[in-house]
PDB file of C-alpha atoms in Angstrom:
ATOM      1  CA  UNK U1493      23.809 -97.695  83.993  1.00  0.00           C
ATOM      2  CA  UNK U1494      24.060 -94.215  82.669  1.00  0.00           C
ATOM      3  CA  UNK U1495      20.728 -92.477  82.273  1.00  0.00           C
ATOM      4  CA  UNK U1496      19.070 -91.603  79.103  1.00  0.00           C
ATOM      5  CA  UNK U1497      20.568 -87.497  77.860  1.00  0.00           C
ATOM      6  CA  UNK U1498      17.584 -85.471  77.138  1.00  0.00           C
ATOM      7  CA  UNK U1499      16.979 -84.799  73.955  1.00  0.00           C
ATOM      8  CA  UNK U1500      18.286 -81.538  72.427  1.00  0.00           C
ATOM      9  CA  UNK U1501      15.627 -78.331  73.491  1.00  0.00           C
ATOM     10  CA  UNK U1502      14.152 -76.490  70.317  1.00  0.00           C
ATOM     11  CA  UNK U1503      13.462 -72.846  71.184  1.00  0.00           C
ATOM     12  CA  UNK U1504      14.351 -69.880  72.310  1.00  0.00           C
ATOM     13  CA  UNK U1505      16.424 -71.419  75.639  1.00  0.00           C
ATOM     14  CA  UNK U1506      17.791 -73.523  73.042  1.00  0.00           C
ATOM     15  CA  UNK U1507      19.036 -70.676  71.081  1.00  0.00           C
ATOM     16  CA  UNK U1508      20.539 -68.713  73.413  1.00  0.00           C
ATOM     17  CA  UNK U1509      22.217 -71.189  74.884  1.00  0.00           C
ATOM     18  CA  UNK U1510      23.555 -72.381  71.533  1.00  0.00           C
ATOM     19  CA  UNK U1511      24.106 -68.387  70.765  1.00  0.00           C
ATOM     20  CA  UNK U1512      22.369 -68.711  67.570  1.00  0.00           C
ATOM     21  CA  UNK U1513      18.984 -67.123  67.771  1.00  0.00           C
ATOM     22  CA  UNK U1514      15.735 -68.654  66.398  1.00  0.00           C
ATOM     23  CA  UNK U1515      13.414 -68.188  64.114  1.00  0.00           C
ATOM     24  CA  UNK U1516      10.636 -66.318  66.575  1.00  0.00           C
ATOM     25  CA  UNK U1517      13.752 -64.053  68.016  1.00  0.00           C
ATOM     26  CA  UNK U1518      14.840 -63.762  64.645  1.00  0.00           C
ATOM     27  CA  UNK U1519      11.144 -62.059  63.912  1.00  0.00           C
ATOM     28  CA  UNK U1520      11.290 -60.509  67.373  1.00  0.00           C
ATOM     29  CA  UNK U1521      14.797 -58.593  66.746  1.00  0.00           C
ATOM     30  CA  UNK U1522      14.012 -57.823  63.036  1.00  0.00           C
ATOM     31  CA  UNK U1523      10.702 -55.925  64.261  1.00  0.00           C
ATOM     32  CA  UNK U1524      12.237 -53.805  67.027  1.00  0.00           C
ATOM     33  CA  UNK U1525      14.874 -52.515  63.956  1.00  0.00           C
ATOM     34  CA  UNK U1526      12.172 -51.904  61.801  1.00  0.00           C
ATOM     35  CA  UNK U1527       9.899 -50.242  64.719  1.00  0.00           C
ATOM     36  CA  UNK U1528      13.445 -48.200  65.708  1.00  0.00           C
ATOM     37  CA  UNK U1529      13.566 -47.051  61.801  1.00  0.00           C
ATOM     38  CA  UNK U1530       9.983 -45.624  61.415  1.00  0.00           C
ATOM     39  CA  UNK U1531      10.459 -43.987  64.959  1.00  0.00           C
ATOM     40  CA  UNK U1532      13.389 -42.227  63.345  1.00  0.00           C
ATOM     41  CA  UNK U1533      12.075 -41.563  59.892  1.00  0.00           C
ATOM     42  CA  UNK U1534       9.066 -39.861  62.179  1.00  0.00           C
ATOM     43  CA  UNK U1535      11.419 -38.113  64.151  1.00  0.00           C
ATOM     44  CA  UNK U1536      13.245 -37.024  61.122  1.00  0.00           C
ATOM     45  CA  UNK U1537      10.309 -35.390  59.535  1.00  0.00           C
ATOM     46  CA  UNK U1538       8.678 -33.638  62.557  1.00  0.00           C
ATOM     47  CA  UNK U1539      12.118 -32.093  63.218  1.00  0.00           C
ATOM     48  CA  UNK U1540      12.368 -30.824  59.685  1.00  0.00           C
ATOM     49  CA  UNK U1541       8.464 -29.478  59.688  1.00  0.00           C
ATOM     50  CA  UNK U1542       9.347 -27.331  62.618  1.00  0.00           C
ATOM     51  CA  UNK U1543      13.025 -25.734  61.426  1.00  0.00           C
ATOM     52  CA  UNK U1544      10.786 -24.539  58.175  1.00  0.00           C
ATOM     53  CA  UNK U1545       8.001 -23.156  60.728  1.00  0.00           C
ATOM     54  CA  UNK U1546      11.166 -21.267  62.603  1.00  0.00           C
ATOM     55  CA  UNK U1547      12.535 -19.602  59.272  1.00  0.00           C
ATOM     56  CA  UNK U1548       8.755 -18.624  57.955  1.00  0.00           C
ATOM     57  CA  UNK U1549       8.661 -16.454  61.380  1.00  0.00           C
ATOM     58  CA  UNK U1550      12.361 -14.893  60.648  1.00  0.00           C
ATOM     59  CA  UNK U1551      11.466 -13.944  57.101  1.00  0.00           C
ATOM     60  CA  UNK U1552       9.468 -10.901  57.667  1.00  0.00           C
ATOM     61  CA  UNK U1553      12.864  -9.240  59.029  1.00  0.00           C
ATOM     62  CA  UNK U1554      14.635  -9.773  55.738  1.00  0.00           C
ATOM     63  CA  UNK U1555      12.653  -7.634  53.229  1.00  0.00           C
ATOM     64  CA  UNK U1556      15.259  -5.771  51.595  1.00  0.00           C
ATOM     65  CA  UNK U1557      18.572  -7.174  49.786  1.00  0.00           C
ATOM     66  CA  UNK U1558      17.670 -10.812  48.916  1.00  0.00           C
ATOM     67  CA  UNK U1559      13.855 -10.327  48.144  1.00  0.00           C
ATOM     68  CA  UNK U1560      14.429  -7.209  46.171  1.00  0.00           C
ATOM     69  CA  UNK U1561      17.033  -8.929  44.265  1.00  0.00           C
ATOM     70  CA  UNK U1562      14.664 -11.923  43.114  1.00  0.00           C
ATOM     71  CA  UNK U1563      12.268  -9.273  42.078  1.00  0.00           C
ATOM     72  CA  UNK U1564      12.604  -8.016  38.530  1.00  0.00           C
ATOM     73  CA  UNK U1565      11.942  -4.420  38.643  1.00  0.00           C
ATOM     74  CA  UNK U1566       9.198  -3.010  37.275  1.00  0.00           C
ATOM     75  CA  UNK U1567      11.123   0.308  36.690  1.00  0.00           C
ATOM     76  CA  UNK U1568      13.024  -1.719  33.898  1.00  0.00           C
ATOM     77  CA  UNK U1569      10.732  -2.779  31.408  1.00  0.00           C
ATOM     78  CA  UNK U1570       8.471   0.545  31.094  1.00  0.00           C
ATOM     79  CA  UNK U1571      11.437   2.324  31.153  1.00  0.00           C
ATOM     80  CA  UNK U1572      12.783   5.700  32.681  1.00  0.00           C
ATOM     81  CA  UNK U1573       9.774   8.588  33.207  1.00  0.00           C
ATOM     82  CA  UNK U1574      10.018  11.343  30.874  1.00  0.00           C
ATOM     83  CA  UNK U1575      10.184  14.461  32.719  1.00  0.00           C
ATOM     84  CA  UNK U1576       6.801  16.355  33.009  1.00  0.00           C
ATOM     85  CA  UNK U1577       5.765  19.221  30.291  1.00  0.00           C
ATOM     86  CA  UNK U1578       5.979  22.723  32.295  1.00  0.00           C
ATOM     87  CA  UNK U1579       3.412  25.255  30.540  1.00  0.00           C
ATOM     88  CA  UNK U1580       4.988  28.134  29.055  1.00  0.00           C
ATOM     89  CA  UNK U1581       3.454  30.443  31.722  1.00  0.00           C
ATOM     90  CA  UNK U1582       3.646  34.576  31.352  1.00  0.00           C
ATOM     91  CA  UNK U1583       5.634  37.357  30.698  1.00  0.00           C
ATOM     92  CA  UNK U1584       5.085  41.398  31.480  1.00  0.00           C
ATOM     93  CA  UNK U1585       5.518  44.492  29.567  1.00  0.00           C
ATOM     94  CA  UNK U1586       4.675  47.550  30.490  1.00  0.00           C
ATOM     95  CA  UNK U1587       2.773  48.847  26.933  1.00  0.00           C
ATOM     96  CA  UNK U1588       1.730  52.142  26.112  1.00  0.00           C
ATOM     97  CA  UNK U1589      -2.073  51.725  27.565  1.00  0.00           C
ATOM     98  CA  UNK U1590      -2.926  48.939  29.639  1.00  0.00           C
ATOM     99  CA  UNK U1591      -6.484  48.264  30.618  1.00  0.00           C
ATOM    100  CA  UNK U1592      -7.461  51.674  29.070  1.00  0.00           C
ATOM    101  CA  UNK U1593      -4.916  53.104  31.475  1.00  0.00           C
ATOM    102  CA  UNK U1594      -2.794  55.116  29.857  1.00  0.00           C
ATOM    103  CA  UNK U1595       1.108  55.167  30.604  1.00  0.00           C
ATOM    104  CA  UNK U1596       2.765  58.667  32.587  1.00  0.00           C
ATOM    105  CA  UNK U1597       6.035  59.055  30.941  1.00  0.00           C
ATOM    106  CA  UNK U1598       8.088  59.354  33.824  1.00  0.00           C
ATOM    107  CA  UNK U1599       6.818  57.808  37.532  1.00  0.00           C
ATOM    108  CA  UNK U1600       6.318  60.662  40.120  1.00  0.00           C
ATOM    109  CA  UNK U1601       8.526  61.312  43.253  1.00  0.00           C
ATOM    110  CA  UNK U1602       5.502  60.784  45.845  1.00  0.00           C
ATOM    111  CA  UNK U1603       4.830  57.460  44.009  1.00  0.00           C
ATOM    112  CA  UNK U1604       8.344  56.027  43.023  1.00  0.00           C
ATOM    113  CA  UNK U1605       9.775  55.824  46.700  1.00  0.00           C
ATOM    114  CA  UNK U1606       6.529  54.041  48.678  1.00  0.00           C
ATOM    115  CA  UNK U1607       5.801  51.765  45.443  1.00  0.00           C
ATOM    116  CA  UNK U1608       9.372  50.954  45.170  1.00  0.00           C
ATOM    117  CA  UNK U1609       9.166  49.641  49.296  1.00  0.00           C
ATOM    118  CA  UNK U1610       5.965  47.775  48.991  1.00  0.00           C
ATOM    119  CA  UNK U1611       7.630  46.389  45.795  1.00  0.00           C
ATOM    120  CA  UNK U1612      10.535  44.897  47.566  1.00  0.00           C
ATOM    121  CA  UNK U1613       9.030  43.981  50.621  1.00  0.00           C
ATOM    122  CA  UNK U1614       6.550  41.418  48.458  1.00  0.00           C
ATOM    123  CA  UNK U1615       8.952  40.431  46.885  1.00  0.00           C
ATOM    124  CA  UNK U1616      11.382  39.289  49.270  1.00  0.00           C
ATOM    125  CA  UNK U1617       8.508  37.565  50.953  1.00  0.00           C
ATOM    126  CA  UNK U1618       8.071  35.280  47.686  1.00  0.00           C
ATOM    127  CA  UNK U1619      12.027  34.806  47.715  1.00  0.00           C
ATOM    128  CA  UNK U1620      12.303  33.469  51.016  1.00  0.00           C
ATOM    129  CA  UNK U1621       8.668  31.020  50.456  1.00  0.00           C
ATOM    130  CA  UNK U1622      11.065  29.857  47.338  1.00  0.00           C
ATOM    131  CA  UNK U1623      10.228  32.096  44.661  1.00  0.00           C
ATOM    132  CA  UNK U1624      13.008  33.063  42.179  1.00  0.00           C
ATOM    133  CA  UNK U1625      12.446  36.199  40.815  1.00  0.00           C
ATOM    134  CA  UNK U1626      14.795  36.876  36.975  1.00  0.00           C
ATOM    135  CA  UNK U1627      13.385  39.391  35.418  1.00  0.00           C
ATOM    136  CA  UNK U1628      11.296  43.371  36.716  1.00  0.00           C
ATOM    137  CA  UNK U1629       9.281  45.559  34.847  1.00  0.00           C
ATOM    138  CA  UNK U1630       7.972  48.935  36.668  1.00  0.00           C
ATOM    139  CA  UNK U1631       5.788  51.731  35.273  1.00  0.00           C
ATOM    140  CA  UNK U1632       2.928  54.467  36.494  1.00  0.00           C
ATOM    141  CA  UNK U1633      -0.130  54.414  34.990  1.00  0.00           C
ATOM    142  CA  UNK U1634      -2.846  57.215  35.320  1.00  0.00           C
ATOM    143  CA  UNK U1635      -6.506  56.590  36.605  1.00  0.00           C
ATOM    144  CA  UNK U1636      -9.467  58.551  36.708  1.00  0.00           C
ATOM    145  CA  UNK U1637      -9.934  61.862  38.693  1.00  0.00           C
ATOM    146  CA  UNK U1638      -5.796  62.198  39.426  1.00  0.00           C
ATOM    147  CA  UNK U1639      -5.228  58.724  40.622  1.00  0.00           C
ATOM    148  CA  UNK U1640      -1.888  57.066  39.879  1.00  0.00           C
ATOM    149  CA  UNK U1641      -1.016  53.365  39.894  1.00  0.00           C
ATOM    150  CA  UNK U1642       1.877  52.593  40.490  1.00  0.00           C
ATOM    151  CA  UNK U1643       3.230  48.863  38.406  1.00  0.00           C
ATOM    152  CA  UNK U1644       5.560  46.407  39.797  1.00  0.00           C
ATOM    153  CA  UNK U1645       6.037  43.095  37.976  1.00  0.00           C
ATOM    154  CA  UNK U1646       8.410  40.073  38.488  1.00  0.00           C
ATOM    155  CA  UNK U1647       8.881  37.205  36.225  1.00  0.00           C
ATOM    156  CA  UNK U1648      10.380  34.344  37.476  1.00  0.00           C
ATOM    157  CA  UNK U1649       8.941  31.013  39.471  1.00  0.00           C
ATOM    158  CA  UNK U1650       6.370  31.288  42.595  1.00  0.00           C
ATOM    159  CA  UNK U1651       4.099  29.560  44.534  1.00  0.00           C
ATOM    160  CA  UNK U1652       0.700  31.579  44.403  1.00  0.00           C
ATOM    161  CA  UNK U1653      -0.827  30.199  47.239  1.00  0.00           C
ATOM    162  CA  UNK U1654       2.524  31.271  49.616  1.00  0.00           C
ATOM    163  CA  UNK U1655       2.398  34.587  48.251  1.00  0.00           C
ATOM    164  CA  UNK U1656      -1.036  35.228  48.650  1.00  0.00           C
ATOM    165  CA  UNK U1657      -0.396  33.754  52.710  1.00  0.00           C
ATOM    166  CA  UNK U1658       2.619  36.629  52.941  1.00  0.00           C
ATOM    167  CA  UNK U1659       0.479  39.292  51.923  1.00  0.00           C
ATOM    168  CA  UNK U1660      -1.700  38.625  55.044  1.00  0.00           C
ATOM    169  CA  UNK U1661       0.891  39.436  57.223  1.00  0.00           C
ATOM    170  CA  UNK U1662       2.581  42.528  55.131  1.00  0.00           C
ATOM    171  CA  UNK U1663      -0.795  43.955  55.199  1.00  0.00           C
ATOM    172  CA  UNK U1664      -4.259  44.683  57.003  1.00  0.00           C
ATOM    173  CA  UNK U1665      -7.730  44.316  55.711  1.00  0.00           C
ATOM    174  CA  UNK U1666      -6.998  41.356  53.160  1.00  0.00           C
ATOM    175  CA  UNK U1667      -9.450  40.072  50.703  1.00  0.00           C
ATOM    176  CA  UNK U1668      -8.890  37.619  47.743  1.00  0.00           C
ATOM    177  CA  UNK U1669     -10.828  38.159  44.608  1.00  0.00           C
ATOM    178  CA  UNK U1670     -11.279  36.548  40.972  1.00  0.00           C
ATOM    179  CA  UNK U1671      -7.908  36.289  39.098  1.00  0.00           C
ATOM    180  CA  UNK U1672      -9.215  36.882  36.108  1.00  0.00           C
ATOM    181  CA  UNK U1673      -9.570  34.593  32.861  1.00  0.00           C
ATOM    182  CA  UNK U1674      -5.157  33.829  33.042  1.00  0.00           C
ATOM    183  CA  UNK U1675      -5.837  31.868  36.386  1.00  0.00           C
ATOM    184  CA  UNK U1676      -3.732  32.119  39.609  1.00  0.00           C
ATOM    185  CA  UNK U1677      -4.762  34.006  42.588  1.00  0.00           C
ATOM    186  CA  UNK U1678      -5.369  38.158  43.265  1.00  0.00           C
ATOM    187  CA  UNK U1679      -5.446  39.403  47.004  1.00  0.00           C
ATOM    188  CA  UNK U1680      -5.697  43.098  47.755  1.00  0.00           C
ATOM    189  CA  UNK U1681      -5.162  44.482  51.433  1.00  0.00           C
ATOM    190  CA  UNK U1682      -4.123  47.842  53.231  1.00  0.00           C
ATOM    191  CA  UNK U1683      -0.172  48.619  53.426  1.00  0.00           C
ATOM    192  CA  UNK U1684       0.950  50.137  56.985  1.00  0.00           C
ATOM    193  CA  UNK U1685       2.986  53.054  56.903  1.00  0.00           C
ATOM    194  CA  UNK U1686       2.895  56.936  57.637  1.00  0.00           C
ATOM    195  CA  UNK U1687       0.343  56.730  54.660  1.00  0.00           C
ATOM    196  CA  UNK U1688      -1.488  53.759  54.580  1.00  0.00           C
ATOM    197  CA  UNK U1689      -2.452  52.717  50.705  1.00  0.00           C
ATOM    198  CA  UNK U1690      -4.121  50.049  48.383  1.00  0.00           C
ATOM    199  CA  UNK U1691      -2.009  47.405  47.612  1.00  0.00           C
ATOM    200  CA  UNK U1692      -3.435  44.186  45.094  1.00  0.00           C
ATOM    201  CA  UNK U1693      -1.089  41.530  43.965  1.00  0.00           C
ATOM    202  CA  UNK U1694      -1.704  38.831  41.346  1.00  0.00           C
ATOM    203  CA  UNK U1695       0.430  35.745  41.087  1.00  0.00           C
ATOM    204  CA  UNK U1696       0.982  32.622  39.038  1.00  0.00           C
ATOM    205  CA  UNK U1697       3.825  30.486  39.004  1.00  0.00           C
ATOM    206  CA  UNK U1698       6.089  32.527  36.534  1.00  0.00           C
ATOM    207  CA  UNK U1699       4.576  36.173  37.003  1.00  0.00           C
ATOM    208  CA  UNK U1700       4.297  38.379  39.994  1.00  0.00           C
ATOM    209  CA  UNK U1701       2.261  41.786  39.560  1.00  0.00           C
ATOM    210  CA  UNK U1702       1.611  44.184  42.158  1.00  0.00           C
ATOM    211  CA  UNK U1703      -0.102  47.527  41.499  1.00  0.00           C
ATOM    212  CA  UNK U1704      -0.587  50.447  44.222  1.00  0.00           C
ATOM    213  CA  UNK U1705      -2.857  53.208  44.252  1.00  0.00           C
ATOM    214  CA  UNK U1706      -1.889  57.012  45.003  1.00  0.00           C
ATOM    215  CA  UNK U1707      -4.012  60.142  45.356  1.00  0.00           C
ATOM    216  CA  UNK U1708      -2.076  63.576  44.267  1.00  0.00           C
ATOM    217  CA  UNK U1709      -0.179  63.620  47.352  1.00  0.00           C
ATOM    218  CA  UNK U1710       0.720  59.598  48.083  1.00  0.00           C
ATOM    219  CA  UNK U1711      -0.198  56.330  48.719  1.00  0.00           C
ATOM    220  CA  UNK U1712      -4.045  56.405  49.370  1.00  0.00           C
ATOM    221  CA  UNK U1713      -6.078  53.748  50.955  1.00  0.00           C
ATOM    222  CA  UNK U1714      -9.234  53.079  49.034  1.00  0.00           C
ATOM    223  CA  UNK U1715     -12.728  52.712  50.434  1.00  0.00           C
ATOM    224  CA  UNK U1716     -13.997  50.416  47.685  1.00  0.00           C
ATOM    225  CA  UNK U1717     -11.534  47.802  47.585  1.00  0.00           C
ATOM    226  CA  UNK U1718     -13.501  45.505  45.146  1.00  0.00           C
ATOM    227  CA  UNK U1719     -12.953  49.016  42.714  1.00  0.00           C
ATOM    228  CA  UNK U1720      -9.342  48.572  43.200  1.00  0.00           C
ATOM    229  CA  UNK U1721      -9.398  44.656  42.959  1.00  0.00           C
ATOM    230  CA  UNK U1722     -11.471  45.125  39.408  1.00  0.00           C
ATOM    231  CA  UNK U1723      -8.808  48.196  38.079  1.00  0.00           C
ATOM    232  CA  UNK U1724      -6.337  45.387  38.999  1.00  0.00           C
ATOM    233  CA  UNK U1725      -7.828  42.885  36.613  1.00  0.00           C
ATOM    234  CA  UNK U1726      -8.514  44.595  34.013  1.00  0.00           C
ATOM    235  CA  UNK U1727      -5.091  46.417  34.199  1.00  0.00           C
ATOM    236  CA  UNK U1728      -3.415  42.382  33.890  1.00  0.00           C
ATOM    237  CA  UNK U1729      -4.769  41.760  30.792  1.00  0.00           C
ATOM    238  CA  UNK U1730      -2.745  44.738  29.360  1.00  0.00           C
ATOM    239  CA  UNK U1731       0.664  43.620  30.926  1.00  0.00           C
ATOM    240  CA  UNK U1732       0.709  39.706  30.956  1.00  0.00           C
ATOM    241  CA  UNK U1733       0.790  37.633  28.056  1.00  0.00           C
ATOM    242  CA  UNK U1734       1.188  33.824  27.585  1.00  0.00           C
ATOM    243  CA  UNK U1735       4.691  33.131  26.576  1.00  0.00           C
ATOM    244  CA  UNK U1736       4.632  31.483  22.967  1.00  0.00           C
TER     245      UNK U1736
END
């Protein structure tokens, strides 16, 4: 007599045996692909957090091209700069009286050749501090008790303050004084030479004046300097004009 078969197993042995998985392996199977899916969506997102943390820390090396070009400029709506007003400035002239000085009709011999060095020697000293010089004007004018001054003027473009430096160095006891109501700067000192004399230049940045003062027989150094510094002023005022 045969014995009884078991009956048929339910469950997971079942299953597998069968190959055809049940309904708790089923569960089992579907939640390990939809574990393995979040895992990877996670994964996903952390990986892209950090590649836009790595190109925030590169950016500060590209500041040029691509920025500038995403940048409208500011340049184009205002529009260009209009260039900036120069004032008129000066001009000289060398008139018939000039600070109640009057003018000698021809410059003497012991004046024309020392006032025609100290002349130069300023002046090539504003020339190479960048001073073009276009225009000269040169006269004598006579002073009180047989004093001459001798008049050299430049018109052109300086830098006051670079001039006024030079003269330091072309010169010896140096001291700066009041322009004067026109503005720009007035320094008289001592010129070397055989004959040390008086030397006071005024500058702006279109006029160059320098006067230097003789006694009867050449250039003559002058104990009052302020008196020569004052003459100087007064003598400006005659000779510079604002251009119209």
């Amino acid at each position: 007599m045969s014995s009884a078969m078991p009956p048929p197993q339910t469950g997971s042995w079942a299953a597998i045996r069968s190959g055809r998985p049940g309904r708790r392996e089923r569960l089992l199977v579907g939640g390990g692909i939809a574990l393995l899916i979040v895992l990877g969506l996670g994964a996903y997102i952390i990986g892209k957090g950090n590649s836009g943390n790595t190109a925030t820390n590169a950016l500060p090396t590209a500041t040029s091209s691509a920025g500038k070009a995403s940048t409208p400029s500011t340049k184009a709506s205002t529009g260009a700069k209009k260039p900036a007003v120069k004032p008129a400035g000066f001009t000289l002239s060398t008139p018939a009286t000039a600070g109640g000085y009057p003018l000698m009709a021809a410059v003497p011999a012991y004046v024309q050749g020392p006032a025609s060095t100290t002349a130069q020697t300023i002046r090539g000293a504003a020339v190479s501090d960048g001073g073009k010089v276009t225009g000269q004007v040169s006269a004598a004018y006579r002073l009180s008790g047989g004093q001459v001054m001798a008049f050299t003027g430049y018109k052109g473009t300086f830098s006051p303050t670079k001039v006024i430096a030079s003269l330091a160095t072309l010169g010896t006891n140096g001291s700066t004084y009041a322009p004067g109501k026109d503005g720009g700067k007035l320094a008289c000192a001592v010129a070397p030479g055989s004959q040390p004399g008086t030397v006071c230049v005024w500058v702006t940045s279109t006029t160059l004046g320098i006067t230097e003062f003789f006694s009867s027989t050449g250039p003559e150094a002058v104990a009052n300097q302020a008196k020569t510094a004052s003459d100087t002023r007064n003598f400006r005022a005659g000779v510079e004009h604002r251009k119209s």
